[in-house]
Amino acid sequence: MSDRYTSFARSGPGRAIVKRLGLPDPPRLPRYRSGDALIPGPVLVGPSDGPRYEELAKLLGSNEEGEKHHALVFDATGISTPTGLRALYDFFHPVARSLTPAGRVIVLGLPLSSAADPGQAAAQQALDGFVRSVGKEFGRGATAQLVRVHPEADTAALRSTLEFLISTKSAYVSGQTITVDATPVPGGKDLTGKVALVTGAARGIGAAMARVLARDGAHVICLDVPAAGDDLAKVANEVRGEAYQLDLTGVDAAQRLVEHVRERHGRLDVLVHNAGITRDKTLANMDQTRWDSVLKVNLIAPAHVTEALLDAGLIPAGGRIVGVASIAGVAGNRGQTNYAASKAGVIGWVRALAPVLAAQGVTVNAVAPGFIETAMTAKMPVLIREVGRRMNSLSQGGLPVDVAETVAWFAAPGSAAVTGNVVRVCGQSLLGA
Ligand code: NAD
């Protein structure tokens, strides 16, 4: 689905009109291509007396001399009082204009549960408001995130998250708070030798997930309904994976899937519950079938399939489970009581399952896409579509690959300490922010 307004705003005559009338001016968001550097430009780390300064400066290379920076990374884990927040101003104020287009701002904080007293809790909570405001203010495609890191987490636990957030892989992720635990991280950088399953992989976001997971080395089982068989086969061939036709709402679907995985692979390292449907109607006009089908595909089937695979012992230590929610599940949406309930349910399920599976070394996270350019959003009435696209800090819709890159970060071996997170891929949408 093409975004004609953005094409217009970037054209010669369009630029002038957009500027004169003060219309939204969607910035270009560079996307990652294989072989690109994960840290594409100079990074400035501060403050130099922060508890994690040495390790961060070593990991990211702190460039104090340069006039321009791709990323500004601030360690606020040592801020324990509201007065101490002045350090944020002191670091960012002089360098705010040094950020290059599509630059990155990352603030490290502590999990709120580790605050020793109300003063520290206030200071650490303050980071949320600061980061979200920076995301709305800096413009030109810049993003801003808060990473709450466990005091005992080492650099290895943080690395995959910092690399994802600094790289162009996170182009459409902004205004997010991510927690990183102290879980030890195993070796192995990519997904080589891992088996991944993506449901709803025939098109849209699921097809992008299959491509990105395959790029990172995984063998991808691409699952979709038999009616999508042709498209599914194309995606599976392209990623050198396998096509598996299955309607997840079938009575014996979970069992059939378990048999398929057991016979072909004997394990499943990455499970991505992407298949989803909408059947919009206001509640008073909604028939039972619309309610039941949406709840079944989006929430009941993922939980059921996961349980069956876990019970069969097919998800080993190091396993990754990823749910796909939606900002509609955070903010609600008119005409989507069924859909928003199902997607909010995914968030609750992921948060509850993560601590249960932590002991087995399996992580559980969710992505919550905002407005992503796909067949699903192309069906929206034109006005609602235009509002969805523009009502975010980046004034444009995201691409399927933006959601896929976020899933690949969750799936990476280096993300062992990332669990129980719900990360919105929404350009810091005003809905559900
Ligand atoms: P899409 O409609 O383009 O693709 C969904 C895929 O799921 C289709 O190929 C479909 O055949 C498959 N599917 C549906 N029911 C199935 C079933 N019973 N068994 C197996 N496969 C089934 O959707 P999309 O836009 O790519 O969205 C993917 C996911 O992201 C969905 O969960 C959706 O709710 C979520 N999401 C999308 C957006 C967006 O802006 N596009 C926003 C928020 C959340």
GROMACS .gro file of N, CA, C and O in nm, residues 27-129:
model
  412
   27PRO      N    1   0.994   1.204   0.788
   27PRO     CA    2   1.137   1.190   0.758
   27PRO      C    3   1.167   1.054   0.694
   27PRO      O    4   1.089   0.960   0.708
   28ARG      N    5   1.279   1.047   0.625
   28ARG     CA    6   1.323   0.917   0.571
   28ARG      C    7   1.379   0.833   0.685
   28ARG      O    8   1.458   0.884   0.766
   29LEU      N    9   1.337   0.709   0.692
   29LEU     CA   10   1.387   0.620   0.797
   29LEU      C   11   1.471   0.511   0.730
   29LEU      O   12   1.415   0.420   0.669
   30PRO      N   13   1.604   0.520   0.737
   30PRO     CA   14   1.685   0.415   0.676
   30PRO      C   15   1.657   0.280   0.741
   30PRO      O   16   1.636   0.273   0.862
   31ARG      N   17   1.649   0.176   0.659
   31ARG     CA   18   1.628   0.039   0.710
   31ARG      C   19   1.757  -0.041   0.692
   31ARG      O   20   1.835  -0.016   0.601
   32TYR      N   21   1.771  -0.140   0.779
   32TYR     CA   22   1.891  -0.225   0.779
   32TYR      C   23   1.896  -0.312   0.654
   32TYR      O   24   1.796  -0.369   0.612
   33ARG      N   25   2.016  -0.321   0.596
   33ARG     CA   26   2.039  -0.418   0.489
   33ARG      C   27   2.153  -0.508   0.531
   33ARG      O   28   2.247  -0.461   0.599
   34SER      N   29   2.146  -0.636   0.491
   34SER     CA   30   2.250  -0.732   0.532
   34SER      C   31   2.388  -0.673   0.508
   34SER      O   32   2.413  -0.618   0.400
   35GLY      N   33   2.473  -0.683   0.607
   35GLY     CA   34   2.610  -0.633   0.592
   35GLY      C   35   2.628  -0.492   0.647
   35GLY      O   36   2.741  -0.449   0.669
   36ASP      N   37   2.518  -0.418   0.670
   36ASP     CA   38   2.530  -0.284   0.728
   36ASP      C   39   2.590  -0.294   0.868
   36ASP      O   40   2.570  -0.394   0.938
   37ALA      N   41   2.659  -0.186   0.910
   37ALA     CA   42   2.711  -0.183   1.047
   37ALA      C   43   2.594  -0.168   1.144
   37ALA      O   44   2.500  -0.093   1.116
   38LEU      N   45   2.600  -0.239   1.257
   38LEU     CA   46   2.492  -0.226   1.356
   38LEU      C   47   2.498  -0.090   1.424
   38LEU      O   48   2.398  -0.035   1.468
   39ILE      N   49   2.620  -0.037   1.434
   39ILE     CA   50   2.637   0.097   1.491
   39ILE      C   51   2.683   0.186   1.376
   39ILE      O   52   2.802   0.194   1.347
   40PRO      N   53   2.587   0.252   1.309
   40PRO     CA   54   2.621   0.316   1.182
   40PRO      C   55   2.692   0.451   1.193
   40PRO      O   56   2.729   0.508   1.091
   41GLY      N   57   2.712   0.505   1.313
   41GLY     CA   58   2.778   0.634   1.326
   41GLY      C   59   2.829   0.653   1.467
   41GLY      O   60   2.809   0.567   1.554
   42PRO      N   61   2.895   0.766   1.493
   42PRO     CA   62   2.954   0.789   1.624
   42PRO      C   63   2.851   0.791   1.737
   42PRO      O   64   2.740   0.842   1.719
   43VAL      N   65   2.891   0.736   1.851
   43VAL     CA   66   2.804   0.730   1.968
   43VAL      C   67   2.869   0.811   2.080
   43VAL      O   68   2.989   0.800   2.102
   44LEU      N   69   2.789   0.890   2.148
   44LEU     CA   70   2.841   0.961   2.265
   44LEU      C   71   2.778   0.899   2.389
   44LEU      O   72   2.654   0.891   2.401
   45VAL      N   73   2.863   0.852   2.481
   45VAL     CA   74   2.816   0.788   2.603
   45VAL      C   75   2.841   0.882   2.722
   45VAL      O   76   2.945   0.947   2.729
   46GLY      N   77   2.749   0.890   2.812
   46GLY     CA   78   2.771   0.972   2.932
   46GLY      C   79   2.684   0.920   3.046
   46GLY      O   80   2.605   0.828   3.026
   47PRO      N   81   2.697   0.971   3.166
   47PRO     CA   82   2.803   1.062   3.207
   47PRO      C   83   2.929   0.981   3.238
   47PRO      O   84   2.920   0.862   3.267
   48SER      N   85   3.045   1.046   3.235
   48SER     CA   86   3.169   0.969   3.249
   48SER      C   87   3.186   0.913   3.390
   48SER      O   88   3.269   0.827   3.414
   49ASP      N   89   3.101   0.960   3.485
   49ASP     CA   90   3.108   0.900   3.620
   49ASP      C   91   2.990   0.805   3.645
   49ASP      O   92   2.964   0.764   3.757
   50GLY      N   93   2.917   0.768   3.538
   50GLY     CA   94   2.803   0.674   3.551
   50GLY      C   95   2.852   0.535   3.585
   50GLY      O   96   2.962   0.497   3.545
   51PRO      N   97   2.771   0.454   3.660
   51PRO     CA   98   2.816   0.320   3.702
   51PRO      C   99   2.855   0.230   3.586
   51PRO      O  100   2.942   0.145   3.600
   52ARG      N  101   2.792   0.248   3.471
   52ARG     CA  102   2.821   0.159   3.358
   52ARG      C  103   2.903   0.227   3.249
   52ARG      O  104   2.913   0.175   3.136
   53TYR      N  105   2.959   0.342   3.279
   53TYR     CA  106   3.027   0.420   3.174
   53TYR      C  107   3.135   0.339   3.103
   53TYR      O  108   3.139   0.332   2.980
   54GLU      N  109   3.224   0.278   3.182
   54GLU     CA  110   3.341   0.209   3.121
   54GLU      C  111   3.295   0.102   3.023
   54GLU      O  112   3.341   0.096   2.910
   55GLU      N  113   3.202   0.016   3.070
   55GLU     CA  114   3.159  -0.096   2.985
   55GLU      C  115   3.086  -0.045   2.860
   55GLU      O  116   3.103  -0.097   2.750
   56LEU      N  117   3.004   0.060   2.877
   56LEU     CA  118   2.928   0.112   2.762
   56LEU      C  119   3.022   0.177   2.661
   56LEU      O  120   3.009   0.158   2.541
   57ALA      N  121   3.117   0.255   2.713
   57ALA     CA  122   3.211   0.324   2.623
   57ALA      C  123   3.291   0.220   2.546
   57ALA      O  124   3.319   0.237   2.427
   58LYS      N  125   3.324   0.108   2.612
   58LYS     CA  126   3.402   0.003   2.545
   58LYS      C  127   3.316  -0.067   2.438
   58LYS      O  128   3.359  -0.090   2.326
   59LEU      N  129   3.193  -0.097   2.476
   59LEU     CA  130   3.104  -0.169   2.384
   59LEU      C  131   3.066  -0.084   2.263
   59LEU      O  132   3.064  -0.132   2.149
   60LEU      N  133   3.035   0.043   2.287
   60LEU     CA  134   2.980   0.126   2.179
   60LEU      C  135   3.083   0.221   2.120
   60LEU      O  136   3.060   0.279   2.015
   61GLY      N  137   3.195   0.239   2.189
   61GLY     CA  138   3.297   0.333   2.144
   61GLY      C  139   3.246   0.475   2.163
   61GLY      O  140   3.165   0.520   2.084
   62SER      N  141   3.288   0.542   2.269
   62SER     CA  142   3.235   0.677   2.292
   62SER      C  143   3.321   0.780   2.221
   62SER      O  144   3.442   0.780   2.233
   63ASN      N  145   3.255   0.866   2.143
   63ASN     CA  146   3.325   0.965   2.064
   63ASN      C  147   3.302   1.104   2.122
   63ASN      O  148   3.202   1.168   2.094
   64GLU      N  149   3.396   1.148   2.204
   64GLU     CA  150   3.376   1.278   2.271
   64GLU      C  151   3.419   1.396   2.184
   64GLU      O  152   3.379   1.509   2.207
   65GLU      N  153   3.500   1.367   2.082
   65GLU     CA  154   3.556   1.475   2.001
   65GLU      C  155   3.458   1.522   1.892
   65GLU      O  156   3.453   1.639   1.860
   66GLY      N  157   3.380   1.426   1.837
   66GLY     CA  158   3.299   1.456   1.718
   66GLY      C  159   3.194   1.564   1.742
   66GLY      O  160   3.149   1.586   1.854
   67GLU      N  161   3.155   1.630   1.634
   67GLU     CA  162   3.051   1.732   1.644
   67GLU      C  163   2.914   1.675   1.619
   67GLU      O  164   2.813   1.734   1.656
   68LYS      N  165   2.910   1.561   1.548
   68LYS     CA  166   2.783   1.497   1.515
   68LYS      C  167   2.780   1.357   1.575
   68LYS      O  168   2.883   1.290   1.581
   69HIS      N  169   2.661   1.316   1.618
   69HIS     CA  170   2.648   1.182   1.677
   69HIS      C  171   2.529   1.109   1.620
   69HIS      O  172   2.422   1.169   1.605
   70HIS      N  173   2.547   0.980   1.592
   70HIS     CA  174   2.432   0.898   1.553
   70HIS      C  175   2.349   0.862   1.675
   70HIS      O  176   2.228   0.848   1.667
   71ALA      N  177   2.418   0.844   1.789
   71ALA     CA  178   2.344   0.804   1.909
   71ALA      C  179   2.399   0.872   2.034
   71ALA      O  180   2.520   0.893   2.046
   72LEU      N  181   2.307   0.907   2.123
   72LEU     CA  182   2.343   0.961   2.254
   72LEU      C  183   2.295   0.859   2.356
   72LEU      O  184   2.175   0.828   2.361
   73VAL      N  185   2.386   0.803   2.433
   73VAL     CA  186   2.351   0.697   2.528
   73VAL      C  187   2.385   0.747   2.669
   73VAL      O  188   2.501   0.781   2.696
   74PHE      N  189   2.286   0.751   2.754
   74PHE     CA  190   2.307   0.808   2.888
   74PHE      C  191   2.275   0.704   2.995
   74PHE      O  192   2.166   0.645   2.997
   75ASP      N  193   2.369   0.683   3.083
   75ASP     CA  194   2.351   0.586   3.191
   75ASP      C  195   2.292   0.658   3.314
   75ASP      O  196   2.363   0.728   3.386
   76ALA      N  197   2.161   0.639   3.334
   76ALA     CA  198   2.095   0.705   3.447
   76ALA      C  199   2.074   0.609   3.563
   76ALA      O  200   1.997   0.638   3.656
   77THR      N  201   2.142   0.494   3.559
   77THR     CA  202   2.119   0.395   3.666
   77THR      C  203   2.170   0.445   3.801
   77THR      O  204   2.130   0.396   3.905
   78GLY      N  205   2.262   0.543   3.795
   78GLY     CA  206   2.316   0.595   3.921
   78GLY      C  207   2.234   0.708   3.980
   78GLY      O  208   2.266   0.759   4.088
   79ILE      N  209   2.126   0.749   3.912
   79ILE     CA  210   2.046   0.862   3.964
   79ILE      C  211   1.949   0.810   4.070
   79ILE      O  212   1.861   0.729   4.040
   80SER      N  213   1.967   0.858   4.193
   80SER     CA  214   1.886   0.802   4.301
   80SER      C  215   1.798   0.906   4.370
   80SER      O  216   1.725   0.872   4.464
   81THR      N  217   1.805   1.032   4.324
   81THR     CA  218   1.718   1.135   4.383
   81THR      C  219   1.666   1.226   4.272
   81THR      O  220   1.730   1.239   4.167
   82PRO      N  221   1.553   1.293   4.295
   82PRO     CA  222   1.505   1.388   4.194
   82PRO      C  223   1.608   1.496   4.163
   82PRO      O  224   1.621   1.538   4.047
   83THR      N  225   1.685   1.541   4.260
   83THR     CA  226   1.787   1.644   4.234
   83THR      C  227   1.890   1.591   4.134
   83THR      O  228   1.939   1.665   4.048
   84GLY      N  229   1.918   1.462   4.145
   84GLY     CA  230   2.018   1.401   4.057
   84GLY      C  231   1.976   1.403   3.910
   84GLY      O  232   2.060   1.385   3.821
   85LEU      N  233   1.847   1.425   3.884
   85LEU     CA  234   1.798   1.427   3.746
   85LEU      C  235   1.863   1.540   3.665
   85LEU      O  236   1.860   1.539   3.543
   86ARG      N  237   1.918   1.637   3.734
   86ARG     CA  238   1.986   1.747   3.666
   86ARG      C  239   2.094   1.695   3.570
   86ARG      O  240   2.126   1.757   3.468
   87ALA      N  241   2.149   1.576   3.604
   87ALA     CA  242   2.254   1.517   3.519
   87ALA      C  243   2.203   1.490   3.377
   87ALA      O  244   2.278   1.496   3.281
   88LEU      N  245   2.071   1.462   3.365
   88LEU     CA  246   2.011   1.438   3.233
   88LEU      C  247   2.021   1.566   3.150
   88LEU      O  248   2.061   1.565   3.034
   89TYR      N  249   1.979   1.676   3.211
   89TYR     CA  250   1.983   1.806   3.143
   89TYR      C  251   2.127   1.840   3.106
   89TYR      O  252   2.156   1.879   2.993
   90ASP      N  253   2.216   1.822   3.203
   90ASP     CA  254   2.356   1.861   3.180
   90ASP      C  255   2.418   1.784   3.064
   90ASP      O  256   2.500   1.838   2.990
   91PHE      N  257   2.378   1.658   3.048
   91PHE     CA  258   2.436   1.579   2.938
   91PHE      C  259   2.369   1.614   2.804
   91PHE      O  260   2.436   1.641   2.705
   92PHE      N  261   2.235   1.612   2.804
   92PHE     CA  262   2.165   1.622   2.675
   92PHE      C  263   2.156   1.765   2.619
   92PHE      O  264   2.160   1.784   2.498
   93HIS      N  265   2.141   1.863   2.706
   93HIS     CA  266   2.120   1.998   2.655
   93HIS      C  267   2.229   2.044   2.558
   93HIS      O  268   2.199   2.087   2.446
   94PRO      N  269   2.357   2.032   2.594
   94PRO     CA  270   2.460   2.082   2.502
   94PRO      C  271   2.472   2.002   2.372
   94PRO      O  272   2.524   2.053   2.274
   95VAL      N  273   2.427   1.875   2.373
   95VAL     CA  274   2.451   1.791   2.254
   95VAL      C  275   2.324   1.758   2.177
   95VAL      O  276   2.328   1.685   2.078
   96ALA      N  277   2.211   1.814   2.222
   96ALA     CA  278   2.083   1.779   2.158
   96ALA      C  279   2.087   1.804   2.007
   96ALA      O  280   2.032   1.726   1.929
   97ARG      N  281   2.154   1.911   1.965
   97ARG     CA  282   2.157   1.944   1.821
   97ARG      C  283   2.263   1.866   1.746
   97ARG      O  284   2.277   1.882   1.624
   98SER      N  285   2.339   1.785   1.817
   98SER     CA  286   2.448   1.713   1.748
   98SER      C  287   2.399   1.581   1.686
   98SER      O  288   2.475   1.513   1.618
   99LEU      N  289   2.272   1.548   1.710
   99LEU     CA  290   2.221   1.418   1.661
   99LEU      C  291   2.197   1.425   1.510
   99LEU      O  292   2.131   1.517   1.461
  100THR      N  293   2.247   1.324   1.439
  100THR     CA  294   2.228   1.320   1.293
  100THR      C  295   2.086   1.273   1.262
  100THR      O  296   2.018   1.217   1.350
  101PRO      N  297   2.036   1.292   1.138
  101PRO     CA  298   1.900   1.245   1.106
  101PRO      C  299   1.887   1.096   1.136
  101PRO      O  300   1.983   1.020   1.119
  102ALA      N  301   1.767   1.056   1.179
  102ALA     CA  302   1.740   0.917   1.221
  102ALA      C  303   1.838   0.874   1.329
  102ALA      O  304   1.883   0.759   1.332
  103GLY      N  305   1.872   0.968   1.417
  103GLY     CA  306   1.962   0.936   1.528
  103GLY      C  307   1.889   0.862   1.639
  103GLY      O  308   1.767   0.840   1.634
  104ARG      N  309   1.966   0.823   1.740
  104ARG     CA  310   1.912   0.741   1.849
  104ARG      C  311   1.944   0.801   1.985
  104ARG      O  312   2.058   0.841   2.009
  105VAL      N  313   1.844   0.804   2.072
  105VAL     CA  314   1.866   0.844   2.211
  105VAL      C  315   1.830   0.724   2.298
  105VAL      O  316   1.720   0.667   2.284
  106ILE      N  317   1.922   0.684   2.383
  106ILE     CA  318   1.895   0.570   2.473
  106ILE      C  319   1.933   0.611   2.614
  106ILE      O  320   2.044   0.660   2.637
  107VAL      N  321   1.839   0.592   2.706
  107VAL     CA  322   1.867   0.618   2.847
  107VAL      C  323   1.858   0.484   2.920
  107VAL      O  324   1.764   0.407   2.899
  108LEU      N  325   1.959   0.457   3.003
  108LEU     CA  326   1.955   0.335   3.084
  108LEU      C  327   1.905   0.371   3.223
  108LEU      O  328   1.956   0.466   3.284
  109GLY      N  329   1.808   0.297   3.271
  109GLY     CA  330   1.757   0.317   3.406
  109GLY      C  331   1.754   0.186   3.481
  109GLY      O  332   1.799   0.082   3.430
  110LEU      N  333   1.700   0.190   3.602
  110LEU     CA  334   1.686   0.068   3.683
  110LEU      C  335   1.542   0.019   3.677
  110LEU      O  336   1.450   0.101   3.661
  111PRO      N  337   1.518  -0.111   3.697
  111PRO     CA  338   1.379  -0.157   3.711
  111PRO      C  339   1.319  -0.087   3.833
  111PRO      O  340   1.386  -0.072   3.935
  112LEU      N  341   1.193  -0.044   3.822
  112LEU     CA  342   1.134   0.033   3.932
  112LEU      C  343   1.127  -0.050   4.060
  112LEU      O  344   1.135   0.002   4.170
  113SER      N  345   1.120  -0.184   4.043
  113SER     CA  346   1.111  -0.271   4.161
  113SER      C  347   1.240  -0.267   4.242
  113SER      O  348   1.241  -0.308   4.358
  114SER      N  349   1.350  -0.220   4.182
  114SER     CA  350   1.475  -0.220   4.258
  114SER      C  351   1.499  -0.086   4.329
  114SER      O  352   1.604  -0.069   4.393
  115ALA      N  353   1.404   0.008   4.320
  115ALA     CA  354   1.424   0.138   4.388
  115ALA      C  355   1.421   0.117   4.539
  115ALA      O  356   1.334   0.050   4.593
  116ALA      N  357   1.519   0.178   4.607
  116ALA     CA  358   1.533   0.157   4.751
  116ALA      C  359   1.437   0.244   4.832
  116ALA      O  360   1.403   0.211   4.945
  117ASP      N  361   1.396   0.357   4.776
  117ASP     CA  362   1.309   0.448   4.851
  117ASP      C  363   1.227   0.533   4.752
  117ASP      O  364   1.255   0.531   4.631
  118PRO      N  365   1.127   0.608   4.803
  118PRO     CA  366   1.042   0.685   4.711
  118PRO      C  367   1.120   0.787   4.627
  118PRO      O  368   1.084   0.813   4.512
  119GLY      N  369   1.227   0.841   4.682
  119GLY     CA  370   1.308   0.938   4.606
  119GLY      C  371   1.371   0.873   4.483
  119GLY      O  372   1.368   0.928   4.374
  120GLN      N  373   1.424   0.753   4.504
  120GLN     CA  374   1.486   0.684   4.391
  120GLN      C  375   1.379   0.641   4.290
  120GLN      O  376   1.399   0.649   4.169
  121ALA      N  377   1.264   0.597   4.343
  121ALA     CA  378   1.154   0.557   4.254
  121ALA      C  379   1.108   0.676   4.169
  121ALA      O  380   1.084   0.664   4.049
  122ALA      N  381   1.099   0.794   4.233
  122ALA     CA  382   1.057   0.914   4.159
  122ALA      C  383   1.158   0.946   4.049
  122ALA      O  384   1.122   0.972   3.934
  123ALA      N  385   1.285   0.941   4.086
  123ALA     CA  386   1.391   0.975   3.989
  123ALA      C  387   1.389   0.876   3.872
  123ALA      O  388   1.399   0.915   3.755
  124GLN      N  389   1.375   0.749   3.903
  124GLN     CA  390   1.378   0.648   3.797
  124GLN      C  391   1.251   0.652   3.711
  124GLN      O  392   1.258   0.630   3.590
  125GLN      N  393   1.138   0.682   3.773
  125GLN     CA  394   1.014   0.695   3.694
  125GLN      C  395   1.021   0.820   3.604
  125GLN      O  396   0.969   0.821   3.492
  126ALA      N  397   1.091   0.922   3.653
  126ALA     CA  398   1.104   1.046   3.576
  126ALA      C  399   1.167   1.020   3.439
  126ALA      O  400   1.138   1.091   3.342
  127LEU      N  401   1.249   0.918   3.431
  127LEU     CA  402   1.317   0.887   3.305
  127LEU      C  403   1.216   0.857   3.194
  127LEU      O  404   1.239   0.887   3.077
  128ASP      N  405   1.103   0.797   3.232
  128ASP     CA  406   0.997   0.765   3.135
  128ASP      C  407   0.949   0.890   3.064
  128ASP      O  408   0.940   0.895   2.941
  129GLY      N  409   0.914   0.990   3.145
  129GLY     CA  410   0.861   1.115   3.087
  129GLY      C  411   0.965   1.185   3.003
  129GLY      O  412   0.933   1.240   2.896
   0.00000   0.00000   0.00000
